[in-house]
Each structure stands twice: as structure tokens, then as C-alpha cells.
PDB file of C-alpha atoms and ligand atoms in Angstrom:
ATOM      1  CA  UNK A   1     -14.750  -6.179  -6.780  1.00 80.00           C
ATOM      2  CA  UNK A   2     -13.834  -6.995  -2.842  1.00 92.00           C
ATOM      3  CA  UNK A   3     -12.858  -4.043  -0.884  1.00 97.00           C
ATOM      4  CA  UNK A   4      -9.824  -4.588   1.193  1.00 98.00           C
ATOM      5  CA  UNK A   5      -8.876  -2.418   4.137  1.00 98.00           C
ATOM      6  CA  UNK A   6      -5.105  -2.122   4.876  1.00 98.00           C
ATOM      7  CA  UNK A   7      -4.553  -0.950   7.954  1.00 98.00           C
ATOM      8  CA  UNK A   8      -0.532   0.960   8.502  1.00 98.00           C
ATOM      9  CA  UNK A   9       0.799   0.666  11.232  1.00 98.00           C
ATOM     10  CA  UNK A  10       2.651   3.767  10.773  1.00 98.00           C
ATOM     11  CA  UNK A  11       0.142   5.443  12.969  1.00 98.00           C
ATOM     12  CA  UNK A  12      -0.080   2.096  15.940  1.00 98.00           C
ATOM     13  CA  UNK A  13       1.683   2.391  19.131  1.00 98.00           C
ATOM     14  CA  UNK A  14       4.408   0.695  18.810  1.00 98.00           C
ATOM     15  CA  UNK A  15       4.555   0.208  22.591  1.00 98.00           C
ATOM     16  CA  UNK A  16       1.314  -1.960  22.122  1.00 98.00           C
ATOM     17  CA  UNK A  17       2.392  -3.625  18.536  1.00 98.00           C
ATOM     18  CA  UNK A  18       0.751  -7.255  19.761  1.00 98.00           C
ATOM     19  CA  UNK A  19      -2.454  -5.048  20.752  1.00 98.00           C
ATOM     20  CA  UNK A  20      -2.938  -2.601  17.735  1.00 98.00           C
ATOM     21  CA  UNK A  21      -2.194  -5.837  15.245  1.00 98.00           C
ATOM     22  CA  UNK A  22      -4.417  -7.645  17.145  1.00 98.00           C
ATOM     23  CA  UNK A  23      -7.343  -4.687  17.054  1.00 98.00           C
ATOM     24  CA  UNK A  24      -6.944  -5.060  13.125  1.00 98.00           C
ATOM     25  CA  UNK A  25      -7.465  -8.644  13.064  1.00 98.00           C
ATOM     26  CA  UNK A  26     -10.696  -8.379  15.222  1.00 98.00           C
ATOM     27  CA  UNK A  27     -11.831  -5.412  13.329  1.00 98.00           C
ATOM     28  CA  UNK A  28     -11.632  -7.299   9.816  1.00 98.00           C
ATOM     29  CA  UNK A  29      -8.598  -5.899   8.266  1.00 98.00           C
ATOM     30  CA  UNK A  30      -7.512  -7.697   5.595  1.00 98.00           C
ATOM     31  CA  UNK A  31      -3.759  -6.685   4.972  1.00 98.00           C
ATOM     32  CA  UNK A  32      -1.417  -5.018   7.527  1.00 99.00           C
ATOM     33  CA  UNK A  33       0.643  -2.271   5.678  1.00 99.00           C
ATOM     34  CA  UNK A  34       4.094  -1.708   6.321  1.00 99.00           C
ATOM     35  CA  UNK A  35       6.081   1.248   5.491  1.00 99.00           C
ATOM     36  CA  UNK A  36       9.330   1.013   4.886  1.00 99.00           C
ATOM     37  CA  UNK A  37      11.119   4.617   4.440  1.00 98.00           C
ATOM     38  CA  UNK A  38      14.800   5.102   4.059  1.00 98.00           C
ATOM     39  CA  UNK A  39      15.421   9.162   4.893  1.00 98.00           C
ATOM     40  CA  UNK A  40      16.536   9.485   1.359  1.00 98.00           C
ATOM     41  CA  UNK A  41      13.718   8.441  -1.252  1.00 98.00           C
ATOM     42  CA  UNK A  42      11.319  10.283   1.452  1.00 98.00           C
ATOM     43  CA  UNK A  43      11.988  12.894   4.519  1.00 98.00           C
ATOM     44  CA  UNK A  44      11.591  10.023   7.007  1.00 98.00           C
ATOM     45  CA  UNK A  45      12.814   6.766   8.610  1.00 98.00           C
ATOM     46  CA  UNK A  46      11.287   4.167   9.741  1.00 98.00           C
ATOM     47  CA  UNK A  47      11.929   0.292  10.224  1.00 98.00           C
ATOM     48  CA  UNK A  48      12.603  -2.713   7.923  1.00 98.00           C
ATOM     49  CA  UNK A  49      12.979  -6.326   8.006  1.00 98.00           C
ATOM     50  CA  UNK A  50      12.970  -6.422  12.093  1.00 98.00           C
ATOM     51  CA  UNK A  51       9.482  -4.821  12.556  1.00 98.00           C
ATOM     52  CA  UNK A  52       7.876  -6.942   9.269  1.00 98.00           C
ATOM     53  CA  UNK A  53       9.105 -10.229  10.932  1.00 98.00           C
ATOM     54  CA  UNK A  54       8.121  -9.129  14.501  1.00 98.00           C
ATOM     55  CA  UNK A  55       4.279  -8.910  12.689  1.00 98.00           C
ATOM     56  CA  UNK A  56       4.812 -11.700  10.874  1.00 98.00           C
ATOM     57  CA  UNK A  57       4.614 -13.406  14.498  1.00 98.00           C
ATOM     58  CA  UNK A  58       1.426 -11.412  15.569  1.00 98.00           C
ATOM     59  CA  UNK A  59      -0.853 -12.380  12.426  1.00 98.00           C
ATOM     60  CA  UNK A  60      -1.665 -14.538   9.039  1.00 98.00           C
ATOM     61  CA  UNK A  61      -2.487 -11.643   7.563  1.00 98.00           C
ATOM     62  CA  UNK A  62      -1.064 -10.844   4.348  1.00 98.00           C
ATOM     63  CA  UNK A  63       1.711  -8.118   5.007  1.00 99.00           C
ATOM     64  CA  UNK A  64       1.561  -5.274   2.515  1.00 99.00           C
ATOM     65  CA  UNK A  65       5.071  -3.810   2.448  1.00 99.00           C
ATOM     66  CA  UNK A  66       5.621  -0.734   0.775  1.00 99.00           C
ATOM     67  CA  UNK A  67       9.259   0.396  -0.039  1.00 99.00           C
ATOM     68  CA  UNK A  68       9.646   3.852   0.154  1.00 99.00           C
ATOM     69  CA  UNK A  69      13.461   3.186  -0.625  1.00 98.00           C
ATOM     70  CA  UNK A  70      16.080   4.168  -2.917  1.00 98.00           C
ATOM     71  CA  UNK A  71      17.590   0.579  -4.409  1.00 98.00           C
ATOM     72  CA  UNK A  72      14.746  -1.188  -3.300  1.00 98.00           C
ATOM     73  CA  UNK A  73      15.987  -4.657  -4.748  1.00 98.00           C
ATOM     74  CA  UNK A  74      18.396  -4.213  -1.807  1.00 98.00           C
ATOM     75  CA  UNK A  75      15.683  -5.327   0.151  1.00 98.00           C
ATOM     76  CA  UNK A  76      13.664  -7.970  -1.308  1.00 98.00           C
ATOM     77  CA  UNK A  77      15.425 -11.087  -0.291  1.00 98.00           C
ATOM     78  CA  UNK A  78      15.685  -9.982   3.257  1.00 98.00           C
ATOM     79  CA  UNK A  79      11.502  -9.009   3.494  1.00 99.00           C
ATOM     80  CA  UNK A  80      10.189 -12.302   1.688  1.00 99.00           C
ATOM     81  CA  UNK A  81      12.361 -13.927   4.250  1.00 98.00           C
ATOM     82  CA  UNK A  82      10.910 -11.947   7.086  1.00 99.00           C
ATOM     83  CA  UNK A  83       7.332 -12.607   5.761  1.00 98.00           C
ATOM     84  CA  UNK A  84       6.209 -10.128   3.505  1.00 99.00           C
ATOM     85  CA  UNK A  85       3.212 -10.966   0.895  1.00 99.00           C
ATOM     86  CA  UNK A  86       3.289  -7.885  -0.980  1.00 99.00           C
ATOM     87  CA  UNK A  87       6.051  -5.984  -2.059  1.00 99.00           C
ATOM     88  CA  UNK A  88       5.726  -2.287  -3.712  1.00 99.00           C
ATOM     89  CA  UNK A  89       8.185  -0.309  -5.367  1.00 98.00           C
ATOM     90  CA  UNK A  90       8.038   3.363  -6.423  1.00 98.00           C
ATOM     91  CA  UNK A  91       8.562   4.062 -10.168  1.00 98.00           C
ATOM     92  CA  UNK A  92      10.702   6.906  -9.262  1.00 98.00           C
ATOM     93  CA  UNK A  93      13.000   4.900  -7.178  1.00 98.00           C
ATOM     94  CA  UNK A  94      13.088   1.948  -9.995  1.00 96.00           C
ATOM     95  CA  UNK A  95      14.790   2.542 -13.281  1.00 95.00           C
ATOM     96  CA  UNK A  96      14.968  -0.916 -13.706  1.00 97.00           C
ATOM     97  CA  UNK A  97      11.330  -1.855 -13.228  1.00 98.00           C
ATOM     98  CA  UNK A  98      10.952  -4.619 -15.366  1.00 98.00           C
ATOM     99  CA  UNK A  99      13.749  -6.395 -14.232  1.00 98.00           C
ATOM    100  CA  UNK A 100      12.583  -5.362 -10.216  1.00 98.00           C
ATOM    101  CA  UNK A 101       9.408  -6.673 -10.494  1.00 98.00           C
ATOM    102  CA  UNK A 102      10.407  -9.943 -12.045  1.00 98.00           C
ATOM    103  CA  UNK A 103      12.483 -10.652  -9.083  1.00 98.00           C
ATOM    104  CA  UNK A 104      10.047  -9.715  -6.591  1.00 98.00           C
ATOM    105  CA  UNK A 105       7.547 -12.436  -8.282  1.00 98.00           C
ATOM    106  CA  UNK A 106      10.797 -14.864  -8.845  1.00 98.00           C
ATOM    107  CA  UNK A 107      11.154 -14.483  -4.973  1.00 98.00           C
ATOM    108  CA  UNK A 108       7.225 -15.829  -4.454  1.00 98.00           C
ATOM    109  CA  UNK A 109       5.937 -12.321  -3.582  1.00 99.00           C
ATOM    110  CA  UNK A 110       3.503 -10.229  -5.227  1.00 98.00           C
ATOM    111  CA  UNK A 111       4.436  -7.057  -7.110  1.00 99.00           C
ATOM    112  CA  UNK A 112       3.464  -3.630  -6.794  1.00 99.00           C
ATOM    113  CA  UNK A 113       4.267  -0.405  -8.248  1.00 98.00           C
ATOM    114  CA  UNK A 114       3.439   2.756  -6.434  1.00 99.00           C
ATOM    115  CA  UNK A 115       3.195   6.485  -8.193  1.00 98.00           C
ATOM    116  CA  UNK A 116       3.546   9.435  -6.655  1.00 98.00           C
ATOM    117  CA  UNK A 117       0.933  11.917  -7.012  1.00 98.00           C
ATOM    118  CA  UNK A 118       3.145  13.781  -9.709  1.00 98.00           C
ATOM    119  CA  UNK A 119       3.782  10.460 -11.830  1.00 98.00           C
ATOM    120  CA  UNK A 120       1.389   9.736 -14.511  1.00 98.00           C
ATOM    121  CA  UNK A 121      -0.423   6.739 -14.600  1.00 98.00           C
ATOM    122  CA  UNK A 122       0.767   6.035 -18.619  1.00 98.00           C
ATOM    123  CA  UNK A 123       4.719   5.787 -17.397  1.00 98.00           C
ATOM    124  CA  UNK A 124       3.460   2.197 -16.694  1.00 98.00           C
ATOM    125  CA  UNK A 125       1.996   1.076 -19.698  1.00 97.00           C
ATOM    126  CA  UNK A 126       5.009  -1.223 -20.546  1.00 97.00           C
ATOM    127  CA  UNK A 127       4.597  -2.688 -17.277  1.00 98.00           C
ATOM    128  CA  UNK A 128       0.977  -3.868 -16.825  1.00 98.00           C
ATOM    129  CA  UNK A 129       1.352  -7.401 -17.262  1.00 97.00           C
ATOM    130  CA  UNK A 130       4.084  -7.491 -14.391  1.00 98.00           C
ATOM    131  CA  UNK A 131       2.376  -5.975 -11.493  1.00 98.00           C
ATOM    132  CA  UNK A 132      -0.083  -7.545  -9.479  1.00 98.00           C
ATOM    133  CA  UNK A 133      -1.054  -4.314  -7.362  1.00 98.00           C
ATOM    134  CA  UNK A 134      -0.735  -0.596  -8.274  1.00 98.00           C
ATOM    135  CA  UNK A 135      -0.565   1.554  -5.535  1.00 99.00           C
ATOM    136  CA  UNK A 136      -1.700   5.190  -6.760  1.00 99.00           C
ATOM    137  CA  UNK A 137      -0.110   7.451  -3.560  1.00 99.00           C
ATOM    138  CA  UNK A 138      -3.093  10.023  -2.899  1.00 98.00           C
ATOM    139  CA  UNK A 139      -0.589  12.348  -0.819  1.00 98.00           C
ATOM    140  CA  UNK A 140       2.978  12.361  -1.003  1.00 98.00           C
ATOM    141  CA  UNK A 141       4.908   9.896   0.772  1.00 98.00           C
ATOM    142  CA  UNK A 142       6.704  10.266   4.179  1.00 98.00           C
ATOM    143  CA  UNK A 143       4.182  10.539   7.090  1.00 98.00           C
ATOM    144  CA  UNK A 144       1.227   9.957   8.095  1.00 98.00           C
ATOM    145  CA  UNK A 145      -1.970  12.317   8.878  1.00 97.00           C
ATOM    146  CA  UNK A 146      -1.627  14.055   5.961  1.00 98.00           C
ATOM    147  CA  UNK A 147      -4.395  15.627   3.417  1.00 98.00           C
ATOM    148  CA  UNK A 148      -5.686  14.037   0.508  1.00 98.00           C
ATOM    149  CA  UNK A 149      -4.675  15.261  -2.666  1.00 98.00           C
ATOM    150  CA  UNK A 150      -8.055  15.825  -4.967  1.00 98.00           C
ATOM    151  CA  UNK A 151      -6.854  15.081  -8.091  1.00 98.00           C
ATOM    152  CA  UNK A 152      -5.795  11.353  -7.257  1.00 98.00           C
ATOM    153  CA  UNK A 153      -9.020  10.608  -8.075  1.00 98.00           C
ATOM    154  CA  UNK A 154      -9.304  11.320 -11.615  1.00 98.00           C
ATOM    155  CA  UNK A 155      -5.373   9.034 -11.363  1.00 98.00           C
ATOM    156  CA  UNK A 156      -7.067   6.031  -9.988  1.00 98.00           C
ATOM    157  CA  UNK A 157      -9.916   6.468 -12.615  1.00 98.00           C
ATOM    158  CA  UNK A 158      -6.729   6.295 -15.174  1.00 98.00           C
ATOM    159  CA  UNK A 159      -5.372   2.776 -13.378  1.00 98.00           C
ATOM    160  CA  UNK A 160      -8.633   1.234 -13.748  1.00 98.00           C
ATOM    161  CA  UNK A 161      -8.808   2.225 -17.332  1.00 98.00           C
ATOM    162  CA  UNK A 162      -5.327   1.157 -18.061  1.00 98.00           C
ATOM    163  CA  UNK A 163      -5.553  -2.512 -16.326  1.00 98.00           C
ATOM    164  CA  UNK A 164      -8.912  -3.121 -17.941  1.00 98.00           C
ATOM    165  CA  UNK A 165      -8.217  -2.152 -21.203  1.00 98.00           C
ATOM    166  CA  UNK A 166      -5.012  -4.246 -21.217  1.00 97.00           C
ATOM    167  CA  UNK A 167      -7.285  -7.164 -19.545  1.00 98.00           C
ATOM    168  CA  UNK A 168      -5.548  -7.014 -16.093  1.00 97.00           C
ATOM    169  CA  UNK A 169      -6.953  -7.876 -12.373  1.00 95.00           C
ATOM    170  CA  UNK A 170      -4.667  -6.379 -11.093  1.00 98.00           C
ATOM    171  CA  UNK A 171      -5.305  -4.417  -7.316  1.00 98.00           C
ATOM    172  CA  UNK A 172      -5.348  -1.149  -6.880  1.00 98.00           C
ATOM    173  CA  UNK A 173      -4.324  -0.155  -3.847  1.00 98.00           C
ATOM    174  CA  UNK A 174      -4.712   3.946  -2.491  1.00 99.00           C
ATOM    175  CA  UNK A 175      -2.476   5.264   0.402  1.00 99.00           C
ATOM    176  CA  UNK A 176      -2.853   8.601   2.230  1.00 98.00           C
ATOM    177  CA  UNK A 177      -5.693  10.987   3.593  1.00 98.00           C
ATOM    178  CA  UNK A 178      -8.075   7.442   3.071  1.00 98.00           C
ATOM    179  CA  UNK A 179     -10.588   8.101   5.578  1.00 98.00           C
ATOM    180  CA  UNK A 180     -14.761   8.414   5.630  1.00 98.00           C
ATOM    181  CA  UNK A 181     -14.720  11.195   3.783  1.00 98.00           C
ATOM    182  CA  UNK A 182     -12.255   9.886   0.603  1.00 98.00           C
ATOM    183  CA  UNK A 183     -13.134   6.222   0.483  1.00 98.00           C
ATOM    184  CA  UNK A 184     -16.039   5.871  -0.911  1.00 97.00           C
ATOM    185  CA  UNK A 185     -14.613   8.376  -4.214  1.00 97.00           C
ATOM    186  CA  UNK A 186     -11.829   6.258  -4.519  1.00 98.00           C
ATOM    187  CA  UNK A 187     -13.833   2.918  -4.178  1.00 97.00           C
ATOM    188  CA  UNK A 188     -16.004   4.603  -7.252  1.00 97.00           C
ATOM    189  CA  UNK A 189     -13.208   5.845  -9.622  1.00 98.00           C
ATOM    190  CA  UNK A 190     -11.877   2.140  -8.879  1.00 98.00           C
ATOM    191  CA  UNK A 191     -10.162   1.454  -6.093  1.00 98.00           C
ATOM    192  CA  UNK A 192     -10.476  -2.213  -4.241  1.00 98.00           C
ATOM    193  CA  UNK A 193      -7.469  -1.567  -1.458  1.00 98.00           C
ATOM    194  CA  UNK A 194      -7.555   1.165   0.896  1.00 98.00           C
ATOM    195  CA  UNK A 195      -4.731   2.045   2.990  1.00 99.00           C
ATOM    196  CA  UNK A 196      -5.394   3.837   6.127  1.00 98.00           C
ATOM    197  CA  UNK A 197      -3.116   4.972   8.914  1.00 98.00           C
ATOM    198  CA  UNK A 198      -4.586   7.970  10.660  1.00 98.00           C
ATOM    199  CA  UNK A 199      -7.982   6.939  10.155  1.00 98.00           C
ATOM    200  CA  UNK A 200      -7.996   3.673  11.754  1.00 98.00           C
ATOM    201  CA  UNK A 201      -5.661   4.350  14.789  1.00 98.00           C
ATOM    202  CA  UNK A 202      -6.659   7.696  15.933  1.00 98.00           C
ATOM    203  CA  UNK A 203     -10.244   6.759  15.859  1.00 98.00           C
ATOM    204  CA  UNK A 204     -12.105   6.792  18.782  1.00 98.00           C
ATOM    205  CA  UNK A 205     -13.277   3.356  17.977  1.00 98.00           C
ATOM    206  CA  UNK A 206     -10.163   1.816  15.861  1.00 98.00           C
ATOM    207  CA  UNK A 207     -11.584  -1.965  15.496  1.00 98.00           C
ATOM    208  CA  UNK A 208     -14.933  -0.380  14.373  1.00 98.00           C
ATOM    209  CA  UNK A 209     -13.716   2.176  12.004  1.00 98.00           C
ATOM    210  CA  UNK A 210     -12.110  -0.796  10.047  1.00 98.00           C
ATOM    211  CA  UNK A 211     -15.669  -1.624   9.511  1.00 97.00           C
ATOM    212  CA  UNK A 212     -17.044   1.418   9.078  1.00 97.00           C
ATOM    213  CA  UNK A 213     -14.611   2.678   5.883  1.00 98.00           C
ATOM    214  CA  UNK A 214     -15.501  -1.164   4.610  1.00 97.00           C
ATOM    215  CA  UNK A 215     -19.332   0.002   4.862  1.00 97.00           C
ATOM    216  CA  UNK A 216     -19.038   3.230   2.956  1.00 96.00           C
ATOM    217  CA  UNK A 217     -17.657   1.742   0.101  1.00 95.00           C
ATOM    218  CA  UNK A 218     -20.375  -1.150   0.282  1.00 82.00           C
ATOM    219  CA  UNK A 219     -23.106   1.919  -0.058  1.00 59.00           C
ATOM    220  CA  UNK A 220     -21.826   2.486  -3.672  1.00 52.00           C
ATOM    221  CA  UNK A 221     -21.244  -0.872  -4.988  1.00 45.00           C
TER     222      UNK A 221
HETATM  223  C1  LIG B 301       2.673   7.641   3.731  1.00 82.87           C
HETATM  224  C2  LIG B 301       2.520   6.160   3.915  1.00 82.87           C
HETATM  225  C3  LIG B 301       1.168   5.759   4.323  1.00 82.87           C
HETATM  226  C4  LIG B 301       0.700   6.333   5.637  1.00 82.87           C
HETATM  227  C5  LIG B 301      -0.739   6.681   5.435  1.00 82.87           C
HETATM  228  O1  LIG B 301       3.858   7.921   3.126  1.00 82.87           O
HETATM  229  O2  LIG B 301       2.812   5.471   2.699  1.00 82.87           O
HETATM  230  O3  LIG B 301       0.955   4.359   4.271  1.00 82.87           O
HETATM  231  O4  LIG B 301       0.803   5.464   6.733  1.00 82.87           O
HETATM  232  O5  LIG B 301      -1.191   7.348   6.556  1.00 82.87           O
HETATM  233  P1  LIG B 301      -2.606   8.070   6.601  1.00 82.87           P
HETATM  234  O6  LIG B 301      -3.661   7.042   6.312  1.00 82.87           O
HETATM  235  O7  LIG B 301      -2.648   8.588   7.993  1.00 82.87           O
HETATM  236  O8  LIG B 301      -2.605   9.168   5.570  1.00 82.87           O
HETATM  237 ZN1  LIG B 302       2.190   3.304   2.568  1.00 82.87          ZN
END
């Protein structure tokens, strides 16, 4: 499995965008992460199709856009057009899931489906062989710097199990707390894409620490 490092740039300076995207792409990120919050599905706003085409124009990387947004299908149109590779979706904010991630993959994007931390990982057994990431949410969603919930790990354990016993390749992707001291767990219950927000940018050494969370998990392959 290759470990991918997703850098958010929930945590950059947005006064420096060009810089901070630019730091990831020196430091070996492989995905910029982009949250997308609404103030209703979670406490908190950010931005939306504006800020994902403004990185579009800083980097080739693939840009990992996570919806934190009630009606997300409002949306997807507008972020494939504005150069989004990824798009996830919350279950809780999707009672039409099926249908959702069909048009996300219709639109040339990849689909994701995120859980949070109190959603069980079996609510998407009738979904497996429509997602192409699964993003288990290790605290719950809304800001960044926050702790890591324990238990997630035992959850991503329960993706891994899921996707392989239904034959799936599917990524799965971890988001929140992910720093030197959660990776390498999460790498190990089976986790290949690792979010990290807080970790990267408030490092003393951003560009390195890209490296460095890539390196722990390469000590328990
Ligand atoms: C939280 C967001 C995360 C956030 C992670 O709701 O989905 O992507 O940026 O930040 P850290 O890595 O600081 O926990
Ligand atoms: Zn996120």
C-alpha cells in the first residue's frame, strides 16, 4: 500500500496561499485537502469553489475536497469545474448516497464517503462498490487542532475489513489529530491517506514534517 500525505490547508496562512501550497509541493505532499464547511452540517465556515480554483492555479496536485455541507450535490458541478479530483461526502449529510456518488463519478471525479466518529463503518455496506475513498473522520468535524479520538482506530481496522472482504481498493483516507504520534496506528489498522492540518503547518519545519509523518508509517510497513 502507498502512503499518501494530504496536507489541509485549513491550518496555511492564507495570506501566503502561493507559499504554504508551494511548501507542500516541495515537501512531497501528495494531495492538497480542502475543507469545505457550510456553518450548518458543522459549527464553522469556510470557503468553496473560489479558494479550490485559486489552488487549482498554484499546483497539479490532486485536490482532495471534502464537503462538510448539508446538500452537498449543490456543489459538485461547480468544484469539478473549479478543479477538484476528489470529492467526499458525509453519510450523515447524504440520504441519497447512491444516487450522490454516482454523480460525483458521472461528473469525472472520484468519490468519497466520510463517517463521523459516531457512524458505524457497516451503514456503508450497500455502498462499497461506489466509493473510491472512505474517509473515516478521527475527530469530529469543524476545526482544526483538535484531539484524536482513540477509538477511530479499531473504525479504520473495520474499513479495511469491509473493502477487502468485498474485494475493493478503495483509499482510506483519516482526517483529524493525524500527527507523529497517530500515524503510524492508523497506517497499521489500514490507513493509506493521512490528512493533516495542524501537524504540517504549525511545525517548526512544515516541508520536513511532510516527510517525517511519510517516514513513520514506512517504519511499520
Ligand atoms: C476537520 C477537517 C480537517 C482538519 C484537520 O473538520 O476536516 O481536515 O483540517 O486538521 P488537523 O490535522 O489539525 O486535526
Ligand atoms: Zn477534512
Amino acid at each position: 500500500m502507498t502512503v499518501r500525505i494530504a496536507p489541509s490547508i485549513l491550518s496555511a496562512d492564507f495570506a501566503r496561499l502561493g507559499d504554504e501550497i508551494a511548501m507542500c509541493v516541495e515537501g512531497g505532499a501528495d494531495w492538497i485537502h480542502i475543507d469545505v464547511m457550510d456553518g450548518c452540517f458543522v459549527p464553522n465556515l469556510t470557503y468553496g469553489a473560489k479558494v479550490i480554483e485559486t489552488v487549482r492555479r498554484l499546483t497539479t496536485l490532486p485536490l482532495d475536497v471534502h464537503l462538510m455541507v448539508v446538500e452537498p450535490e449543490k456543489y459538485f458541478q461547480d468544484f469539478v469545474s473549479a478543479g477538484a479530483d476528489v470529492l467526499t461526502i458525509h453519510q450523515e449529510a447524504a440520504p441519497h448516497l447512491h444516487r450522490q456518488l454516482a454523480r460525483i463519478r458521472e461528473l469525472g471525479a472520484r468519490a468519497g464517503v466520510a463517517l463521523n466518529p459516531s457512524t458505524p463503518v457497516a451503514s456503508l455496506a450497500d455502498v462499497v462498490d461506489d466509493i473510491d475513498l472512505l474517509l473515516v473522520m478521527t475527530v469530529n468535524p469543524g476545526f482544526g487542532g483538535q484531539r484524536f479520538i482513540e477509538r477511530s482506530v479499531e473504525k479504520i481496522a473495520q474499513a479495511r475489513a469491509l473493502l477487502d472482504a468485498r474485494g475493493r481498493r478503495a483509499a482510506i483516507e483519516v482526517d483529524g489529530g493525524i500527527a507523529r504520534d497517530t500515524i503510524a496506528r492508523c497506517w497499521r489498522a489500514g490507513a493509506d491517506t493521512f490528512v493533516a492540518g495542524n501537524a504540517v503547518f504549525a511545525a517548526a519545519d512544515p516541508r520536513g514534517e511532510i516527510g517525517a509523518l511519510r517516514a513513520l508509517c514506512g517504519e511499520v510497513a
